[in-house]
XYZ file of C-alpha atoms in Angstrom:
578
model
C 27.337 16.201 7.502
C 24.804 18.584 6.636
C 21.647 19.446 9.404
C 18.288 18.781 7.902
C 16.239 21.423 9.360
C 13.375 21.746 6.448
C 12.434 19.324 4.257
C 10.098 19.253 1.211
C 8.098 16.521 -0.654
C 7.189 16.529 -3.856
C 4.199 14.638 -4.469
C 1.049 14.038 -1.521
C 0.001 10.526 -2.573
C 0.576 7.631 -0.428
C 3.885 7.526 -0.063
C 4.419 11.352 0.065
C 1.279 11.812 2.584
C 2.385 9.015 5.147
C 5.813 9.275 4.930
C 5.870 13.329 5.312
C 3.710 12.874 8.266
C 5.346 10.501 10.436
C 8.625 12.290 9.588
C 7.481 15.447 10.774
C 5.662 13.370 14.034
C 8.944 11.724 14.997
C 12.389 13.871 14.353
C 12.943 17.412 15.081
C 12.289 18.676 11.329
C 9.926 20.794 9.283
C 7.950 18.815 6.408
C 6.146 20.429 3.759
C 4.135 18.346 1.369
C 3.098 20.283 -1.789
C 1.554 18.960 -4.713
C -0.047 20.531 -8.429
C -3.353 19.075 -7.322
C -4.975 21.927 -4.951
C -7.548 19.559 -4.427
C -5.485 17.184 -2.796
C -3.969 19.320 -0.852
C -7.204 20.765 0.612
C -8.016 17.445 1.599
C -4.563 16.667 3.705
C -5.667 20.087 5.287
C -9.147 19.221 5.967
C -10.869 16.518 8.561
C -11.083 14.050 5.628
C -7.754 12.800 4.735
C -7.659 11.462 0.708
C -6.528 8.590 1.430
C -7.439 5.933 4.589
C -4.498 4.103 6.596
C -4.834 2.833 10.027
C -3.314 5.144 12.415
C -2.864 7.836 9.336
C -5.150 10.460 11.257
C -4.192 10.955 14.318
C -0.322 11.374 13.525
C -1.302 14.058 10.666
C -3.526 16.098 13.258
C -0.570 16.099 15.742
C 2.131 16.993 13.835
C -0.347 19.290 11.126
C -2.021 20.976 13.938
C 0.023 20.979 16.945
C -0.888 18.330 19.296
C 2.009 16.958 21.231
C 0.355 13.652 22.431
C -2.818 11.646 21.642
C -4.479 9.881 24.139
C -7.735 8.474 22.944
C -11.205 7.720 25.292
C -14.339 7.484 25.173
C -15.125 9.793 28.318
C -15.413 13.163 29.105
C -13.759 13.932 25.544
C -15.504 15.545 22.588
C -15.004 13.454 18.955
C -12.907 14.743 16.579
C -12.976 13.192 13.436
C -15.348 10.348 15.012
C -12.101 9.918 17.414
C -12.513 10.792 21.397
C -9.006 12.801 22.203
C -7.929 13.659 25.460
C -5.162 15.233 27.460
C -3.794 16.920 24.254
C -0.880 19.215 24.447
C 0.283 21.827 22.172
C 3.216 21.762 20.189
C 4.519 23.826 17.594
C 3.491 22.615 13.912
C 5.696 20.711 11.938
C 3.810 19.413 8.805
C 2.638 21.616 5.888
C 0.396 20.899 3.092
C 0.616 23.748 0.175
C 0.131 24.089 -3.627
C 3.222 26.682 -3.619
C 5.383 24.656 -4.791
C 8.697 27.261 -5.870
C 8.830 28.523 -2.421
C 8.659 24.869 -0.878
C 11.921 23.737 -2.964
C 13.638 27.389 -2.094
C 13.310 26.892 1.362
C 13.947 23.147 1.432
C 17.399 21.181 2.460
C 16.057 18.020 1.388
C 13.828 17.410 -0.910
C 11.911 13.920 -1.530
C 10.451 13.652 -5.085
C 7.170 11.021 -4.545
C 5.691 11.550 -7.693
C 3.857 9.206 -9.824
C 5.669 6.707 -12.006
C 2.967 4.836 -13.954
C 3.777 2.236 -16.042
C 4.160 3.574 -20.232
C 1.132 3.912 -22.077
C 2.796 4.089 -25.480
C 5.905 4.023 -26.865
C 9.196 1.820 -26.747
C 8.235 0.122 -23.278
C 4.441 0.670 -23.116
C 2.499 -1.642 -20.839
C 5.778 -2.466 -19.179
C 8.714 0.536 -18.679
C 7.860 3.305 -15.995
C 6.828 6.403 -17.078
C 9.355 8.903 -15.631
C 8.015 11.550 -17.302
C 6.674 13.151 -14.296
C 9.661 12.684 -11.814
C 11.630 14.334 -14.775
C 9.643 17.353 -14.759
C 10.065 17.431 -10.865
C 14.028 17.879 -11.074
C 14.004 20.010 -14.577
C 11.805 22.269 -11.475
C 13.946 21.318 -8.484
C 17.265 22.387 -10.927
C 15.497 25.363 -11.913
C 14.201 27.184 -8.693
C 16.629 25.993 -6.194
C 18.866 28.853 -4.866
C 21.342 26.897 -2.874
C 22.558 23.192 -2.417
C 20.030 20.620 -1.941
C 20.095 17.065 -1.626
C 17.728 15.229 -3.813
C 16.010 12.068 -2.469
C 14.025 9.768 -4.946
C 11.625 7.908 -3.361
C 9.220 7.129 -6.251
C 9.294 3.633 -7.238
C 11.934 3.786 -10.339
C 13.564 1.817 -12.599
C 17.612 0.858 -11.947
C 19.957 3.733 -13.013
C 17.131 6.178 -12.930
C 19.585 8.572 -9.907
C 21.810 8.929 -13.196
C 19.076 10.857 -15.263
C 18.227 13.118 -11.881
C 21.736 13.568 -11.527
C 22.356 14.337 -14.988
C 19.592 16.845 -15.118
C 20.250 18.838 -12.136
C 23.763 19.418 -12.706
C 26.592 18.804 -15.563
C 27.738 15.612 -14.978
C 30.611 13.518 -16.390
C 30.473 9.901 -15.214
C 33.044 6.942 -16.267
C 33.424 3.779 -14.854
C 36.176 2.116 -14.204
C 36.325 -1.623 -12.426
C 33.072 -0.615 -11.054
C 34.268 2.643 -9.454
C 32.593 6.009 -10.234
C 34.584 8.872 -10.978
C 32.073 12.024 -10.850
C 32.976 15.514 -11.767
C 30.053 18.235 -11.406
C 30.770 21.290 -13.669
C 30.277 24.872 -11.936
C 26.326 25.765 -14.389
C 24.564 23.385 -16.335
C 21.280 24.363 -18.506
C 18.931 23.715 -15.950
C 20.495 24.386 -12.171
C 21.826 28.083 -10.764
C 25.572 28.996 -10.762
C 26.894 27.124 -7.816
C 24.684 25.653 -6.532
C 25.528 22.136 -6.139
C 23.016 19.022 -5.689
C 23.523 15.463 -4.085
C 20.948 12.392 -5.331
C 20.178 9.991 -2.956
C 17.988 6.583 -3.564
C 15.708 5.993 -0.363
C 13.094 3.522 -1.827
C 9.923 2.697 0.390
C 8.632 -0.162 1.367
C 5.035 0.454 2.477
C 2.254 -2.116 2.277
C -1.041 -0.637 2.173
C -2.891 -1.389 5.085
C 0.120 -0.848 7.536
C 1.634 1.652 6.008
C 1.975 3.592 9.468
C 2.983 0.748 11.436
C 5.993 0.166 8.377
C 6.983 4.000 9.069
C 7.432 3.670 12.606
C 8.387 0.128 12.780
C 10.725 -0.744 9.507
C 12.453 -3.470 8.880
C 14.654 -1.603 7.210
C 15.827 1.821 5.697
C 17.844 2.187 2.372
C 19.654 5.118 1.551
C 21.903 5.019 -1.290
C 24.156 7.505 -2.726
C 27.073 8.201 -4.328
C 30.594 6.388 -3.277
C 31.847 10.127 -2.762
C 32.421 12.046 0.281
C 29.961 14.273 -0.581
C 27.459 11.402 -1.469
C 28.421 9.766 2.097
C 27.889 12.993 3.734
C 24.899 13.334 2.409
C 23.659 9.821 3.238
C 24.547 10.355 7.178
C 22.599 13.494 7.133
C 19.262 11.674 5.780
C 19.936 8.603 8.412
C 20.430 11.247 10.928
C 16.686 12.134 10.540
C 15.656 8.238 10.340
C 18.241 8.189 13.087
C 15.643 9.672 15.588
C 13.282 7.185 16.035
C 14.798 4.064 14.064
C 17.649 1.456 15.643
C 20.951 2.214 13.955
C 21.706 -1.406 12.503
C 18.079 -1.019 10.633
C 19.650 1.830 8.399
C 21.418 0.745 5.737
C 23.665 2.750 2.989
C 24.385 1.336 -0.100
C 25.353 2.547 -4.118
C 22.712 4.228 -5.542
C 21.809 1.054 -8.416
C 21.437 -1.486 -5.632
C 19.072 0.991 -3.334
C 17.246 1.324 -6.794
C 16.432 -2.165 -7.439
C 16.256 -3.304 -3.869
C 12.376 -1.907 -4.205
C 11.586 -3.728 -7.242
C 13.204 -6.872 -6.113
C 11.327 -7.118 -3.017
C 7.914 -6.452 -4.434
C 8.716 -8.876 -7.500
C 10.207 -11.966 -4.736
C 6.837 -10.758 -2.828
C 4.645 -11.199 -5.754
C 6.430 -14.591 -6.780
C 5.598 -15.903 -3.235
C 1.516 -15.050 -4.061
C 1.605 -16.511 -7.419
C 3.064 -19.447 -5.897
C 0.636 -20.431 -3.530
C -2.291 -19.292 -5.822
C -0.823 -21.921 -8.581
C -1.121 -24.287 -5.252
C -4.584 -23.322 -4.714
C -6.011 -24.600 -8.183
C -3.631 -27.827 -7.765
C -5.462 -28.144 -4.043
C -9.370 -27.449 -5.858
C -8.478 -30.387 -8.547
C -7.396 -33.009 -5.816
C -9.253 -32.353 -2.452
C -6.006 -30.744 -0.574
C -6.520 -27.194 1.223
C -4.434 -24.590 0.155
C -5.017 -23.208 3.968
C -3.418 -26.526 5.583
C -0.815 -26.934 2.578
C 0.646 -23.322 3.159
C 0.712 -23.748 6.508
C 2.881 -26.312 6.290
C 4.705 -24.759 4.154
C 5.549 -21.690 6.609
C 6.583 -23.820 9.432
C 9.909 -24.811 6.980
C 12.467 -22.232 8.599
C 13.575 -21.415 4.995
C 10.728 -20.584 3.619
C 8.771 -18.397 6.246
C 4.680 -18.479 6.905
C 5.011 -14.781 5.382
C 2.800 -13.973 2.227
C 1.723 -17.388 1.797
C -2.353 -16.361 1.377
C -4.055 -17.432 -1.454
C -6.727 -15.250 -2.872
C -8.480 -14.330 -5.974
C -4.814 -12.573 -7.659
C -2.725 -10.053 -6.080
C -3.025 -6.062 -6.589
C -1.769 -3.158 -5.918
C 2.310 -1.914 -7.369
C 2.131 -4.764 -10.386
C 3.916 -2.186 -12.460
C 7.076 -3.060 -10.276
C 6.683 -6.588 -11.945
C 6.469 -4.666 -15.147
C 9.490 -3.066 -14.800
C 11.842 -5.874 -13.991
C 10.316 -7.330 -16.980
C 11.830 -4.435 -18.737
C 14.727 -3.926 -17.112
C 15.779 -7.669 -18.266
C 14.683 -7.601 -21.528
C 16.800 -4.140 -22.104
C 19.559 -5.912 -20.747
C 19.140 -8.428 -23.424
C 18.128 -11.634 -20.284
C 15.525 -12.806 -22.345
C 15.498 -15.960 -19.577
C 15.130 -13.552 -16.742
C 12.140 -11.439 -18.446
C 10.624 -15.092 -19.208
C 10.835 -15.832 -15.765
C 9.592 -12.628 -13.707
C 7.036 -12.461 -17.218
C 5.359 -15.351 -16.183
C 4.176 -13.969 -12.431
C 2.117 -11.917 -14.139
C 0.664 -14.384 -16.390
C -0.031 -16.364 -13.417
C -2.037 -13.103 -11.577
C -3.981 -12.718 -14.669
C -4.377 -16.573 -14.498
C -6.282 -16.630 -11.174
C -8.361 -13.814 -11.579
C -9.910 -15.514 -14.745
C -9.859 -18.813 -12.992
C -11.613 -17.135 -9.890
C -13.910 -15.246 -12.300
C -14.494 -18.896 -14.271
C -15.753 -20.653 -10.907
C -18.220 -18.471 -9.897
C -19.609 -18.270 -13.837
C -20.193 -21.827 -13.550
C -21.206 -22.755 -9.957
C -23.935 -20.363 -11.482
C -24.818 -22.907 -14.142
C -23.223 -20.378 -16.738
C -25.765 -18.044 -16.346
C -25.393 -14.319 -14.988
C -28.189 -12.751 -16.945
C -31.013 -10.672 -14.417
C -28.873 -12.375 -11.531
C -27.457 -10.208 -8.654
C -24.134 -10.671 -7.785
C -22.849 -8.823 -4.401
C -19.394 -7.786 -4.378
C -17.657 -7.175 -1.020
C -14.485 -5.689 -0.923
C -13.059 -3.328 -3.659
C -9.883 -2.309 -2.213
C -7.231 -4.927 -3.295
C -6.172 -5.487 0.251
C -7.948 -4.827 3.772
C -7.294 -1.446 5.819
C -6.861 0.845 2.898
C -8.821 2.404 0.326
C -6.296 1.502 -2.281
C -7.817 -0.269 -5.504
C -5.057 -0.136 -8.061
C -5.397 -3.221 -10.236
C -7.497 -4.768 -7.563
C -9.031 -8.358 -8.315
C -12.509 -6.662 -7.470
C -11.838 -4.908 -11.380
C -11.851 -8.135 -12.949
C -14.474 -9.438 -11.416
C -16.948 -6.627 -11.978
C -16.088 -6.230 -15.670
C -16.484 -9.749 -16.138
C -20.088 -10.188 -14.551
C -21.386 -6.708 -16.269
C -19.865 -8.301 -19.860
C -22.304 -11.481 -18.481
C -24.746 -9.080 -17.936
C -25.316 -9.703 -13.940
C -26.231 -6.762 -11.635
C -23.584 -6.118 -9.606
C -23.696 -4.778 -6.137
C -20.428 -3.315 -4.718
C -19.582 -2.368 -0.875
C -16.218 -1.732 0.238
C -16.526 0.509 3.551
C -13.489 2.647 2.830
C -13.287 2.653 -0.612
C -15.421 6.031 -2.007
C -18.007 5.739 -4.563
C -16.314 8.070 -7.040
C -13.301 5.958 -6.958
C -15.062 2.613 -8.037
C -16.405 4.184 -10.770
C -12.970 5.795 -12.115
C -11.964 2.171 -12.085
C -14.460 0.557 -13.872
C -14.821 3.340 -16.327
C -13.383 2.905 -19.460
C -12.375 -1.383 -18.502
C -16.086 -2.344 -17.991
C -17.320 0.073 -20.207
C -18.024 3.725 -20.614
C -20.741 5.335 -17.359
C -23.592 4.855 -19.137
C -23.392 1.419 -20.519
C -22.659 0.130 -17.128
C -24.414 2.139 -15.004
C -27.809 -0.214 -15.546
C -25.507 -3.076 -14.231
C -23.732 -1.456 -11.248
C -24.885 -0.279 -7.730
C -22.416 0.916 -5.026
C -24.021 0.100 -1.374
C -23.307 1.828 1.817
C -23.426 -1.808 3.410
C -23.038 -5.310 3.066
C -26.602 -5.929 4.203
C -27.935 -3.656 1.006
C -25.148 -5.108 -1.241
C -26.748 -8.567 -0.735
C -30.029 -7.828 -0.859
C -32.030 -10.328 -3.150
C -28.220 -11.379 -4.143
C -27.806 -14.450 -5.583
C -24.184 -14.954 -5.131
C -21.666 -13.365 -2.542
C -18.359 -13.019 -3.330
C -15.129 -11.667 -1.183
C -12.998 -9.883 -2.790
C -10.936 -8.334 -0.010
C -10.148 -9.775 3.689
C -12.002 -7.031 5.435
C -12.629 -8.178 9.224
C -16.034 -6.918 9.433
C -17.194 -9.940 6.845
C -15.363 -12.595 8.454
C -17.217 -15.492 10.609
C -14.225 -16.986 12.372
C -13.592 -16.447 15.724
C -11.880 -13.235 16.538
C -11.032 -14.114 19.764
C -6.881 -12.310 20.169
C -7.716 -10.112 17.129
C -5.815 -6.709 18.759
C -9.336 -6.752 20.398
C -10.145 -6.256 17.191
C -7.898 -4.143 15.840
C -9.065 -1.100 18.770
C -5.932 0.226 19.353
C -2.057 0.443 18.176
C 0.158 2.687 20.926
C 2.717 4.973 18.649
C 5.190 6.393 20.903
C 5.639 10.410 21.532
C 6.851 12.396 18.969
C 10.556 12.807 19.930
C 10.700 9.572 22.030
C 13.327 7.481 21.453
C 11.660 4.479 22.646
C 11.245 2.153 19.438
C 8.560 -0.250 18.209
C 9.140 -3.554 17.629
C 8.001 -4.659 14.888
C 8.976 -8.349 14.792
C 5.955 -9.413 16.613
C 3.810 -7.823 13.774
C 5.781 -9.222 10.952
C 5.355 -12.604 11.946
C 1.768 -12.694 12.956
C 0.340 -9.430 11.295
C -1.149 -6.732 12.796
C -4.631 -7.916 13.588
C -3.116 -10.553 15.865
C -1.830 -8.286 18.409
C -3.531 -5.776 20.429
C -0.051 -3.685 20.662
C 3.323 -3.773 19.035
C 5.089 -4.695 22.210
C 7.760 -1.527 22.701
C 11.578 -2.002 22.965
C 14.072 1.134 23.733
C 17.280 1.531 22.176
C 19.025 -0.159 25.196
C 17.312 -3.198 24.534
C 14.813 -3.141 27.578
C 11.277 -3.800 27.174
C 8.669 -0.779 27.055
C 5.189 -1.651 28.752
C 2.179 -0.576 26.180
C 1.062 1.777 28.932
C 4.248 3.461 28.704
C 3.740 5.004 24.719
C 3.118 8.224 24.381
C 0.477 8.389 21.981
C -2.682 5.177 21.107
C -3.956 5.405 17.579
C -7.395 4.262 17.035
C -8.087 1.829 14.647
C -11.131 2.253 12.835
C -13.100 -1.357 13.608
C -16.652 -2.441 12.259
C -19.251 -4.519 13.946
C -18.705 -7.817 11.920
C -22.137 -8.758 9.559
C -24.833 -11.206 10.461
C -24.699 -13.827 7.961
C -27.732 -15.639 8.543
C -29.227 -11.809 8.536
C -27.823 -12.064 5.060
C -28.605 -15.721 3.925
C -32.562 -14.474 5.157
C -32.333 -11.695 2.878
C -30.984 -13.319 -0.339
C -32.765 -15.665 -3.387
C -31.990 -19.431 -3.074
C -30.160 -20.761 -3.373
C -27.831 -18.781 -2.032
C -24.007 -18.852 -2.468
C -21.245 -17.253 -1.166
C -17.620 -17.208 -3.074
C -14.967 -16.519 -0.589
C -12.021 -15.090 -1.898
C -9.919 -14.906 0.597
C -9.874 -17.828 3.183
C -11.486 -15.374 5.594
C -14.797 -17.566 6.216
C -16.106 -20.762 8.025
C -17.687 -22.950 5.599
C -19.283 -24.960 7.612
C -20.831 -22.062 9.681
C -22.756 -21.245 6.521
C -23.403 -24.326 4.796
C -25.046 -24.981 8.294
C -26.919 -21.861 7.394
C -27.771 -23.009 3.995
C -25.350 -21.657 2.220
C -23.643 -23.387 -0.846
C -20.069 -22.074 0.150
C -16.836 -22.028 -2.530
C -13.158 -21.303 -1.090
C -10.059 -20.454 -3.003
C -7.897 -23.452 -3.000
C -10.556 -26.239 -1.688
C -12.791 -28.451 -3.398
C -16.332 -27.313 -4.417
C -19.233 -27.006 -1.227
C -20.808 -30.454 -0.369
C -23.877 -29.146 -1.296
C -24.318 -29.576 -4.747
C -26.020 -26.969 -7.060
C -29.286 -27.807 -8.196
């Protein structure tokens, strides 16, 4: 087994950015992160990370700048980053953020390629087979600047089989099968890779949700590393769960063959995304009848089989759909027309609620958008990130500009400049829009004069329930010291989710329990004063509705206000429209 001293990622995004980080904040390692975009880059090396995850900061200062622990207060410290640090030690750097991306592979042992794998935009497969034209070009480079052996980790969300290609373009490789066995043989040059210099593929798929992407890192259910059913494709296995090894509990590594490591990703968003559709199909069953699709899925998660887990309904799922896409593919190339048909029809169901969503609000509003102001809150397609791929919010917006509403947006992590590089070219080109579309620095400006309010994502700060055992509010999450080997639980998160816990309750490797006070380092959570709603009911046109997307509201509260209130999944407000 091979010591991992130096490792290299290809690719800063938000698997690359995260995972790099708490990698080099928990083992013993070297990470650099290097990417084409120099942009990028100068942003992981600034104050203002590109991308926002709870916790994200504070690990990426310490290991990017050399601060051993992080305590946070509010006394006698001076902000950093509009965070209060105190009794910060130095340690030697371990995380690197660079454009050079030749001398990062040349100095590398391992190197994880997180590079983006959109879905095809033409061709055999478009709207449905991964584009792998990108983590191609990453090993042609790999192959082609490396000066010694390497092992070669894909962590990019890919299609089965897709460690074949890598392998196959980094060195000469002749593969047979036989009874399901692999026989390998790597020739001494190949066109792309160095005289002998010899590379090992592994398969070590994430699985980060957005919004606790750090807490995943540190706390994983599990880790998948595939490889090769070779001694050299073991040995190169132990040597990437040696790293993991450091701050993760032995029996939550697992090894596997490369092809099931490769499609345990895409089965586990896909069986994820089947749950959602589920109880969204529920929700329209529970609007047409008078059930709740709150009480039914409740229900529902008490069954032992079946879980409480992922059981939300909401206005369509967003986020990694092309993993959906891709098993889609992968059947129909397989000739499973049945299959395709089956994992096919999630996404019909996605695109089902959105419009059904979209449909409710049109005509609670008496059909009728023209002149009227519709405030949007929530862009990102989950809470506690500023992630908006294929986010409901999209739909929505497109919909009401195509209905000619005005359309006020607020999401308070989501940039400006993002929201309009996703509505460009859907809702229309910049200037045909741009009359229609305002992006607010608040909820209170967003619905201003609104007629309508609809949620779009679960963001605390617009819920009206009570709070009360909400991780006071989400303040803080304890991370443990960088080399600790104290470990953090996660099963009291996955069951209730982090906002119902103040702190992941610690556990060390000998099974005893770690007090919070105990953890070496407290990440702040950023947390926003929740809005006034009868502030907001004052400042709108009446009548005045709200459309709440995600289950995150009281009715009654604000039909007591005077609101005319519509839920996902329940029947329409008792007070009718006029």
């Amino acid at each position: 087994m091979a010591t991992i001293k130096r490792i290299t990622c290809l690719g800063s995004g938000f698997v690359g950015g995260p995972t790099s980080a708490v990698m080099a904040f928990k083992s013993d390692v070297n990470v650099t992160v290097v990417d084409l975009s120099a942009e990028r880059i100068a942003a992981w090396n600034s104050k203002a990370l590109p991308i926002y995850e709870p916790g994200l900061e504070s690990i990426v200062f310490a290991a990017r700048d050399g601060i051993q622990h992080y305590s946070l207060s509010s006394e006698n410290t001076a902000p950093r980053n509009g965070h209060h640090v105190a009794n910060a030690h130095s340690r030697p750097p371990s995380l690197f953020f660079s454009t050079d991306i030749d001398q990062a592979i040349k100095g590398a042992d391992l190197i994880f390629v997180c590079v983006n794998t959109p879905t095809k935009s033409n061709g055999v497969g478009k709207g449905a087979g991964a584009d792998l034209s990108y983590v191609e070009a990453a090993t042609r480079n790999i192959a082609r600047v490396a000066t010694r052996s390497t092992i070669v980790v894909e962590k990019s969300t890919v299609p089965c089989r897709t460690a074949q290609s890598i392998r196959e373009i980094a060195s000469h490789l002749i593969l047979s099968s036989t009874q399901g066995e692999y026989a390998l043989t790597f020739g001494k040059l190949s066109a792309n890779a160095r005289p002998g210099v010899h590379f090992d593929v592994l398969s070590n798929p994430e699985f980060l949700a957005e919004g606790t992407a750090v807490r995943d890192l540190l706390c994983p259910d599990r880790i998948i590393i595939g490889s090769m059913p070779t001694p050299s494709g073991s040995r190169a296995a132990a040597s990437l769960a040696a790293i993991y090894g450091q701050w993760v509990p032995e029996d939550r590594i697992i090894t596997m063959n490369l092809w099931s490591a490769e499609l345990s990703k895409l089965a586990a968003n896909a069986m994820l995304a089947q749950r959602i559709s589920s109880v969204n199909a529920l929700s329209a069953i529970c609007e047409a009848t008078g059930a709740e699709v709150e009480e039914v899925s409740y229900a529902c998660g008490l069954d032992s089989r079946i879980g409480p887990g992922m059981l939300k309904a909401g206005p369509g799922f967003g986020g990694r759909q092309k993993d959906i896409f891709n098993i889609v593919y992968l059947s129909e190339s397989l000739r499973l027309p049945e299959v395709a048909s089956f994992w096919r029809a999630i996404i019909d169901l996605n695109a089902y609620q959105k419009r059904r969503f979209t449909e409710r609000i049109i005509s609670r509003l008496h059909n009728n958008l023209t002149g009227k102001k519709i405030a949007i809150l929530g862009f990102a397609f989950k809470k506690n990130t500023s992630d908006t791929r294929e986010s409901p919010a999209i739909t929505l917006v497109t919909s009401f500009v195509a209905e000619r509403a005005q359309v006020a947006i607020y999401d308070p992590k989501v940039k400006e400049e993002q929201i309009w590089k996703d509505l460009i070219g859907i809702a229309g080109n910049r200037d045909d829009i741009h009359p229609y579309i305002e992006v607010c620095g608040s909820a209170y400006a967003a619905c201003d004069s609104a007629d309508a309010v609809v949620i779009v994502t679960e963001w605390d700060e617009f819920s009206n329930k009570n709070s009360a055992g909400k991780a006071q509010n989400l303040e803080q999450m304890p991370v443990l010291s960088e080399r600790s080997t104290n470990y953090l639980s996660g099963s009291v998160a996955n069951h209730k989710g982090l906002e119902n816990s103040a702190y992941f309750r610690g556990t060390a490797r000998d099974g005893n329990h770690v007090a919070p006070g105990s953890l070496g380092a407290s990440i702040n959570i950023d947390r926003r004063p929740s809005v006034d709603w009868s502030r907001i009911y004052e400042s709108m046109r009446k009548p005045s509705f709200v459309f709440d997307g995600r289950n995150i509201l009281d009715a009654a509260k604000l039909e007591d206000l005077g609101f005319r209130v519509e839920t996902i999944g329940r029947a329409s407000s008792k007070n009718e429209a006029d």
